[in-house]
Coordinates of C-alpha atoms in Angstrom, one line a residue:
X27 CA -0.1 3.8 16.1
X28 CA -4.0 2.7 16.9
X29 CA -5.9 5.7 17.1
X30 CA -9.9 6.3 18.0
X31 CA -12.3 9.6 17.4
X32 CA -14.0 9.9 20.4
X33 CA -17.3 12.1 20.8
X34 CA -20.7 11.9 22.8
X35 CA -23.7 13.2 23.2
X36 CA -24.9 13.8 19.5
X37 CA -28.9 13.6 20.7
X38 CA -30.3 13.4 17.5
X39 CA -33.6 14.5 16.8
X40 CA -33.4 16.9 19.7
X41 CA -35.8 19.9 19.4
X42 CA -35.4 23.4 20.1
X43 CA -39.1 25.2 21.2
X44 CA -38.0 28.0 22.0
X45 CA -36.4 29.4 19.4
X46 CA -37.8 30.6 15.7
X47 CA -39.2 27.3 14.2
X48 CA -37.5 28.3 10.4
X49 CA -33.8 28.0 12.9
X50 CA -34.9 25.2 15.1
X51 CA -35.3 23.1 11.9
X52 CA -32.1 23.9 11.4
X53 CA -30.7 23.5 14.5
X54 CA -32.0 20.6 14.3
X55 CA -30.3 19.4 11.0
X56 CA -27.1 20.4 12.3
X57 CA -26.6 17.2 14.6
X58 CA -26.5 15.5 11.3
X59 CA -24.2 16.9 9.3
X60 CA -21.9 17.4 12.7
X61 CA -22.4 13.4 12.7
X62 CA -21.3 13.6 9.0
X63 CA -18.4 15.8 9.9
X64 CA -17.8 13.3 12.3
X65 CA -17.6 10.1 9.8
X66 CA -15.2 12.3 7.0
X67 CA -12.4 12.8 9.3
X68 CA -13.1 9.8 10.7
X69 CA -12.4 8.2 7.3
X70 CA -9.2 11.0 6.4
X71 CA -7.4 10.2 9.8
X72 CA -8.0 6.3 8.9
X73 CA -8.5 6.2 12.9
X74 CA -9.4 1.9 14.0
X75 CA -12.1 2.9 15.5
X76 CA -14.9 5.9 16.8
X77 CA -16.0 5.3 19.9
X78 CA -19.5 7.5 21.1
X79 CA -20.2 7.6 24.5
X80 CA -23.9 7.7 24.9
X81 CA -27.0 10.2 24.9
X82 CA -26.7 9.4 20.0
X83 CA -29.8 9.8 19.6
X84 CA -32.4 12.2 21.8
X85 CA -35.2 10.2 23.6
X86 CA -36.7 6.7 22.9
X87 CA -39.1 8.2 20.9
X88 CA -37.9 9.4 18.2
X89 CA -39.0 8.8 14.5
X90 CA -38.1 5.9 12.6
X91 CA -37.3 8.5 9.8
X92 CA -34.8 10.3 12.4
X93 CA -33.1 6.5 13.2
X94 CA -32.7 5.5 9.2
X95 CA -31.2 9.1 9.3
X96 CA -29.0 8.4 12.1
X97 CA -27.2 5.2 10.6
X98 CA -27.3 6.7 6.9
X99 CA -25.0 9.8 8.4
X100 CA -22.0 7.1 9.1
X101 CA -21.6 5.4 6.1
X102 CA -18.3 7.8 4.9
X103 CA -16.6 5.6 7.8
X104 CA -16.2 2.0 7.1
X105 CA -14.4 1.3 10.5
X106 CA -16.1 0.1 13.4
X107 CA -19.3 2.3 15.6
X108 CA -18.6 1.4 19.0
X109 CA -22.1 3.0 20.2
X110 CA -23.2 3.4 24.1
X111 CA -26.7 4.0 25.2
X112 CA -26.6 6.8 27.3
X113 CA -29.4 8.3 29.9
X114 CA -31.3 9.7 26.4
X115 CA -31.2 6.6 24.9
X116 CA -30.9 3.6 27.9
X117 CA -31.1 0.0 26.8
X118 CA -34.3 -0.9 27.5
X119 CA -36.0 -4.0 26.9
X120 CA -38.2 -1.8 24.2
X121 CA -36.4 1.1 23.0
X122 CA -34.4 3.2 20.1
X123 CA -31.8 0.8 19.4
X124 CA -34.4 -2.6 20.0
X125 CA -36.9 -0.2 16.8
X126 CA -33.2 0.1 15.2
X127 CA -32.6 -3.2 14.9
X128 CA -35.9 -4.4 14.1
X129 CA -36.2 -1.8 11.3
X130 CA -32.6 -3.8 10.8
X131 CA -31.2 -0.1 9.7
X132 CA -27.3 -0.7 11.9
X133 CA -24.9 -1.2 9.2
X134 CA -22.4 -4.2 10.1
X135 CA -20.1 -2.2 10.4
X136 CA -22.0 -0.2 13.8
X137 CA -21.3 -2.6 17.2
X138 CA -24.6 -1.6 19.4
X139 CA -22.5 -1.9 22.7
X140 CA -25.9 -3.3 25.1
X141 CA -24.3 -5.3 27.9
X142 CA -21.3 -5.2 29.8
X143 CA -19.5 -7.0 28.1
X144 CA -15.4 -6.8 26.5
X145 CA -15.7 -6.4 22.4
X146 CA -12.4 -7.6 21.1
X147 CA -11.1 -6.5 18.1
X148 CA -7.5 -7.8 17.9
X149 CA -6.9 -7.4 14.3
X150 CA -7.1 -3.6 15.2
X151 CA -5.3 -4.2 18.1
X152 CA -7.7 -3.7 21.1
X153 CA -10.4 -4.2 23.9
X154 CA -13.8 -2.7 24.3
X155 CA -15.3 -2.5 27.8
X156 CA -18.5 -1.1 27.9
X157 CA -21.3 0.3 30.5
X158 CA -24.6 1.0 29.2
X159 CA -27.1 2.3 30.8
X160 CA -30.3 0.2 30.8
X161 CA -32.2 2.9 32.8
X162 CA -32.5 6.6 32.4
X163 CA -30.1 7.1 36.5
X164 CA -29.3 4.5 38.6
X165 CA -27.1 5.2 42.0
X166 CA -25.2 2.2 41.0
X167 CA -21.4 2.8 39.2
X168 CA -22.0 0.7 35.9
X169 CA -17.8 0.9 35.9
X170 CA -17.3 -1.7 38.5
X171 CA -17.1 -4.6 36.0
X172 CA -13.9 -2.5 34.5
X173 CA -12.0 -4.0 37.2
X174 CA -11.8 -7.9 36.7
X175 CA -12.5 -8.1 33.4
X176 CA -10.0 -10.0 31.6
X177 CA -8.3 -8.6 28.5
X178 CA -5.7 -10.4 26.5
X179 CA -2.8 -8.8 27.5
X180 CA -1.6 -7.7 23.8
X181 CA -4.4 -5.7 23.4
X182 CA -5.4 -1.9 24.8
X183 CA -8.0 -1.5 27.4
X184 CA -10.3 1.1 26.5
X185 CA -13.3 2.1 28.7
X186 CA -16.9 3.4 27.1
X187 CA -19.2 5.2 29.8
X188 CA -21.8 8.0 30.6
X189 CA -23.0 9.0 34.1
X190 CA -20.6 11.9 36.5
X191 CA -17.2 11.2 37.5
X192 CA -17.2 11.4 41.1
X193 CA -15.7 14.6 43.0
X194 CA -15.8 17.0 39.7
X195 CA -19.3 18.4 40.5
X196 CA -20.0 20.3 43.5
X197 CA -20.1 18.2 47.0
X198 CA -23.4 19.1 47.8
X199 CA -24.7 17.8 44.6
X200 CA -26.4 14.5 44.2
X201 CA -25.3 12.7 40.5
X202 CA -27.0 9.8 39.1
X203 CA -25.2 7.9 37.0
X204 CA -21.9 7.9 39.2
X205 CA -18.1 6.8 37.9
X206 CA -15.9 6.7 40.3
X207 CA -13.0 9.1 40.1
X208 CA -10.1 7.2 39.3
X209 CA -11.7 3.8 37.6
X210 CA -9.3 4.3 34.3
X211 CA -6.1 3.8 36.8
X212 CA -7.9 0.8 38.4
X213 CA -9.1 -0.5 35.4
X214 CA -6.0 -0.7 34.2
X215 CA -7.5 1.1 31.2
X216 CA -5.2 3.0 28.2
X217 CA -7.9 4.9 27.4
X218 CA -11.7 5.7 29.6
X219 CA -13.8 7.5 26.7
X220 CA -17.0 9.1 28.9
X221 CA -20.3 11.1 27.7
X222 CA -22.7 13.3 29.5
X223 CA -20.8 16.5 30.4
X224 CA -21.7 18.5 27.3
X225 CA -18.4 20.3 27.7
X226 CA -15.0 19.8 26.5
X227 CA -13.1 18.1 30.1
X228 CA -10.0 16.5 31.0
X229 CA -10.7 14.3 34.1
X230 CA -7.2 12.8 34.4
X231 CA -4.2 11.4 32.0
X232 CA -6.3 8.7 30.7
X233 CA -9.7 9.8 30.9
X234 CA -11.6 12.0 28.7
X235 CA -15.5 14.1 28.0
X236 CA -15.4 15.0 24.7
X237 CA -18.4 16.9 25.1
X238 CA -21.4 17.6 22.5
X239 CA -20.2 18.1 19.1
X240 CA -22.5 20.8 18.0
X241 CA -23.1 23.1 20.6
X242 CA -26.6 23.7 21.9
X243 CA -26.3 25.9 24.2
X244 CA -25.1 29.5 25.5
X245 CA -21.4 27.8 27.9
X246 CA -18.2 28.7 27.5
X247 CA -17.1 24.8 27.7
X248 CA -15.5 23.3 24.8
X249 CA -18.3 22.0 23.2
X250 CA -18.5 21.5 19.5
X251 CA -15.3 19.3 19.1
X252 CA -14.1 15.6 18.7
X253 CA -11.3 14.2 20.4
X254 CA -8.5 11.9 18.0
X255 CA -6.7 9.7 20.7
X256 CA -3.8 8.3 19.9
X257 CA -2.5 5.5 22.0
X258 CA 1.3 3.8 21.3
X259 CA 0.6 0.4 23.1
X260 CA -1.0 -1.4 26.2
X261 CA 0.6 0.8 29.3
X262 CA 1.3 3.5 27.1
X263 CA 1.2 7.7 27.8
X264 CA -1.9 8.7 25.7
X265 CA -2.2 11.2 23.4
X266 CA -4.9 13.3 22.8
X267 CA -5.5 16.4 20.5
X268 CA -9.4 18.4 19.7
X269 CA -10.6 19.2 16.9
X270 CA -13.6 21.7 15.6
X271 CA -16.7 19.4 13.6
X272 CA -19.8 21.8 14.7
X273 CA -22.2 23.9 12.5
X274 CA -23.0 26.6 14.2
X275 CA -21.7 28.9 17.1
X276 CA -24.3 29.8 20.2
X277 CA -22.5 33.2 22.2
X278 CA -24.0 35.0 24.6
X279 CA -23.1 38.5 26.0
X280 CA -24.1 41.1 27.5
X281 CA -23.6 44.7 26.8
X282 CA -23.1 47.8 28.7
X283 CA -24.5 51.2 26.5
X284 CA -23.0 54.7 28.0
X285 CA -21.8 56.2 25.8
X286 CA -21.1 56.1 21.5
X287 CA -18.6 54.6 21.5
X288 CA -20.0 51.2 23.2
X289 CA -22.4 51.7 20.1
X290 CA -18.8 51.7 17.6
X291 CA -18.0 48.7 19.8
X292 CA -21.0 46.7 19.8
X293 CA -21.5 46.7 16.0
X294 CA -17.9 46.4 15.6
X295 CA -18.4 43.0 17.5
X296 CA -21.7 41.8 15.9
X297 CA -19.8 42.9 12.3
X298 CA -17.1 40.7 13.6
X299 CA -18.8 37.2 13.8
X300 CA -19.2 34.8 11.6
X301 CA -22.7 34.2 10.2
X302 CA -23.1 31.1 11.6
X303 CA -23.5 32.4 15.0
X304 CA -26.7 32.1 17.2
X305 CA -26.3 34.9 19.3
X306 CA -28.1 36.3 22.3
X307 CA -27.7 39.5 23.6
X308 CA -28.8 42.0 26.5
X309 CA -28.6 45.3 26.4
X310 CA -28.2 47.8 29.6
X311 CA -26.9 50.8 30.3
X312 CA -28.8 54.6 28.4
X313 CA -28.2 55.9 25.3
X314 CA -29.9 58.8 23.4
X315 CA -32.6 58.2 20.3
X316 CA -29.7 58.7 17.7
X317 CA -28.2 55.8 19.3
X318 CA -30.9 53.8 19.8
X319 CA -31.5 53.6 15.7
X320 CA -28.4 53.2 15.2
X321 CA -28.3 49.4 16.9
X322 CA -31.4 48.7 15.8
X323 CA -30.3 48.6 12.5
X324 CA -26.7 46.9 13.0
X325 CA -29.0 44.3 14.7
X326 CA -31.4 44.2 12.1
X327 CA -29.0 43.7 9.9
X328 CA -27.5 40.5 12.5
X329 CA -30.4 39.1 13.0
X330 CA -30.5 38.8 9.0
X331 CA -27.1 37.4 9.1
X332 CA -26.7 35.0 11.7
X333 CA -28.9 31.4 12.1
X334 CA -30.3 33.6 15.1
X335 CA -30.2 36.1 17.0
X336 CA -32.1 36.9 20.4
X337 CA -32.0 40.7 22.2
X338 CA -33.2 41.5 25.2
X339 CA -33.7 45.8 25.2
X340 CA -35.0 44.9 29.2
X341 CA -32.4 46.8 31.1
X342 CA -31.9 49.0 28.1
X343 CA -33.1 53.1 29.0
X344 CA -33.9 55.3 26.1
X345 CA -33.4 59.2 27.2
X346 CA -33.3 61.4 24.9
X347 CA -31.4 64.3 24.5
X348 CA -32.0 68.1 24.0
X349 CA -30.4 67.7 20.3
X350 CA -33.3 64.9 19.9
X351 CA -36.1 67.0 21.5
X352 CA -35.5 69.5 19.5
X353 CA -34.9 68.1 16.3
X354 CA -38.6 66.3 17.2
X355 CA -40.1 69.6 18.4
X356 CA -41.4 68.0 21.7
X357 CA -42.8 70.2 23.9
X358 CA -45.6 71.3 25.6
X359 CA -48.4 68.1 26.2
X360 CA -45.5 65.8 24.1
X361 CA -42.6 67.0 25.7
X362 CA -44.9 65.6 28.8
X363 CA -45.0 62.3 27.5
X364 CA -41.9 62.1 26.5
X365 CA -40.7 62.6 30.1
X366 CA -43.3 60.4 31.9
X367 CA -42.5 57.8 29.5
X368 CA -38.6 58.2 30.6
X369 CA -39.8 58.4 33.9
X370 CA -41.9 54.5 33.6
X371 CA -38.4 53.3 32.3
X372 CA -37.7 52.5 35.7
X373 CA -40.1 50.8 36.0
X374 CA -42.0 47.5 36.4
X375 CA -43.5 49.0 32.9
X376 CA -39.5 49.4 31.7
X377 CA -39.4 47.5 28.3
X378 CA -43.9 48.5 27.5
X379 CA -42.2 52.5 28.6
X380 CA -39.5 52.0 26.3
X381 CA -41.0 50.9 23.2
X382 CA -43.4 53.2 23.7
X383 CA -40.9 56.4 23.6
X384 CA -39.5 55.1 21.0
X385 CA -43.2 54.8 18.4
X386 CA -43.6 58.3 19.5
X387 CA -39.9 59.4 19.1
X388 CA -40.0 57.8 15.0
X389 CA -43.7 59.4 14.6
X390 CA -43.1 62.9 15.9
X391 CA -39.4 62.3 13.4
X392 CA -41.6 61.5 10.9
X393 CA -43.8 64.2 10.4
X394 CA -42.1 66.9 11.5
X395 CA -42.1 69.9 9.3
X396 CA -39.6 70.2 6.3
X397 CA -36.0 71.0 6.8
X398 CA -36.5 70.3 10.6
X399 CA -34.6 66.7 10.7
X400 CA -31.1 66.2 11.5
X401 CA -29.3 63.0 10.2
X402 CA -28.1 61.2 12.2

């Protein structure tokens, strides 16, 4: 049975400027490693081709070294790689693709689908109809030509496109690079492999977005996978299965803290995450000094274990308990300062006030007379 791997939106050369430099480098490297895993799967499963539905590169300006590294990453699979230009790497007159050809970096088994023309693979039993973008944005449906394209009846008709299927986005959003809903049926396609949508999405029985194989956003949209597509023959039902290939798992959490048990649960959740996590955590609510210290300790441990951890404390208020104040021996002027800082946590300087209160509490605890400290 003919089978394929469908993937898209590799965006090789992507930069991660909002992350710390070591995390940014690791996340960029992960995209090469992910392609290598796709190549290994393609070889292991002996698929007939790997379909890459656009945005192989993140930009036209990636370095020659990145171009060479990308094509080196394909080496584990000797079958056909079918690479389609997307909006990030459109087939301009002078493009990342023309540079790759000039560098002689493109292996013989890699097919650059730079023009809208049928590519036949009779020995493997399929023909490919590509809709390459030749500019970053267009308001014309580049898959129109699929309907009238002639292919041998014995070959599967596989479409490859990069853009937005009409009717999926909200009605008031005018999306560029449109693709007609129902194109697979209109063009008698056995399968239409799409890119541009970074999450996994089925459009109809024969049309899928594979999503980016290496997650790069805090969205629970099925990213981080590759699709295995099996088609018994022309006109037969398509069998599609998703397989994890991503190296990092991106998660965005919001945790409400009111009770000690909320902190216990947050710490347990952190402990359960894999080391390959990229976590964005927002904390809100109220905690006392001992609770805040527990959170800080747990997050410090997690930050050393995860690929990246960003914690937002802005909506978490520090409210020292009566026991905290007794243990800190906060009275007189210090008690007034503590009270003022507590009140300021409700204003525009909340984060500064909370940090100041934490620093003051720590200093007071560290300089308390012997025997006055409590164990937490």
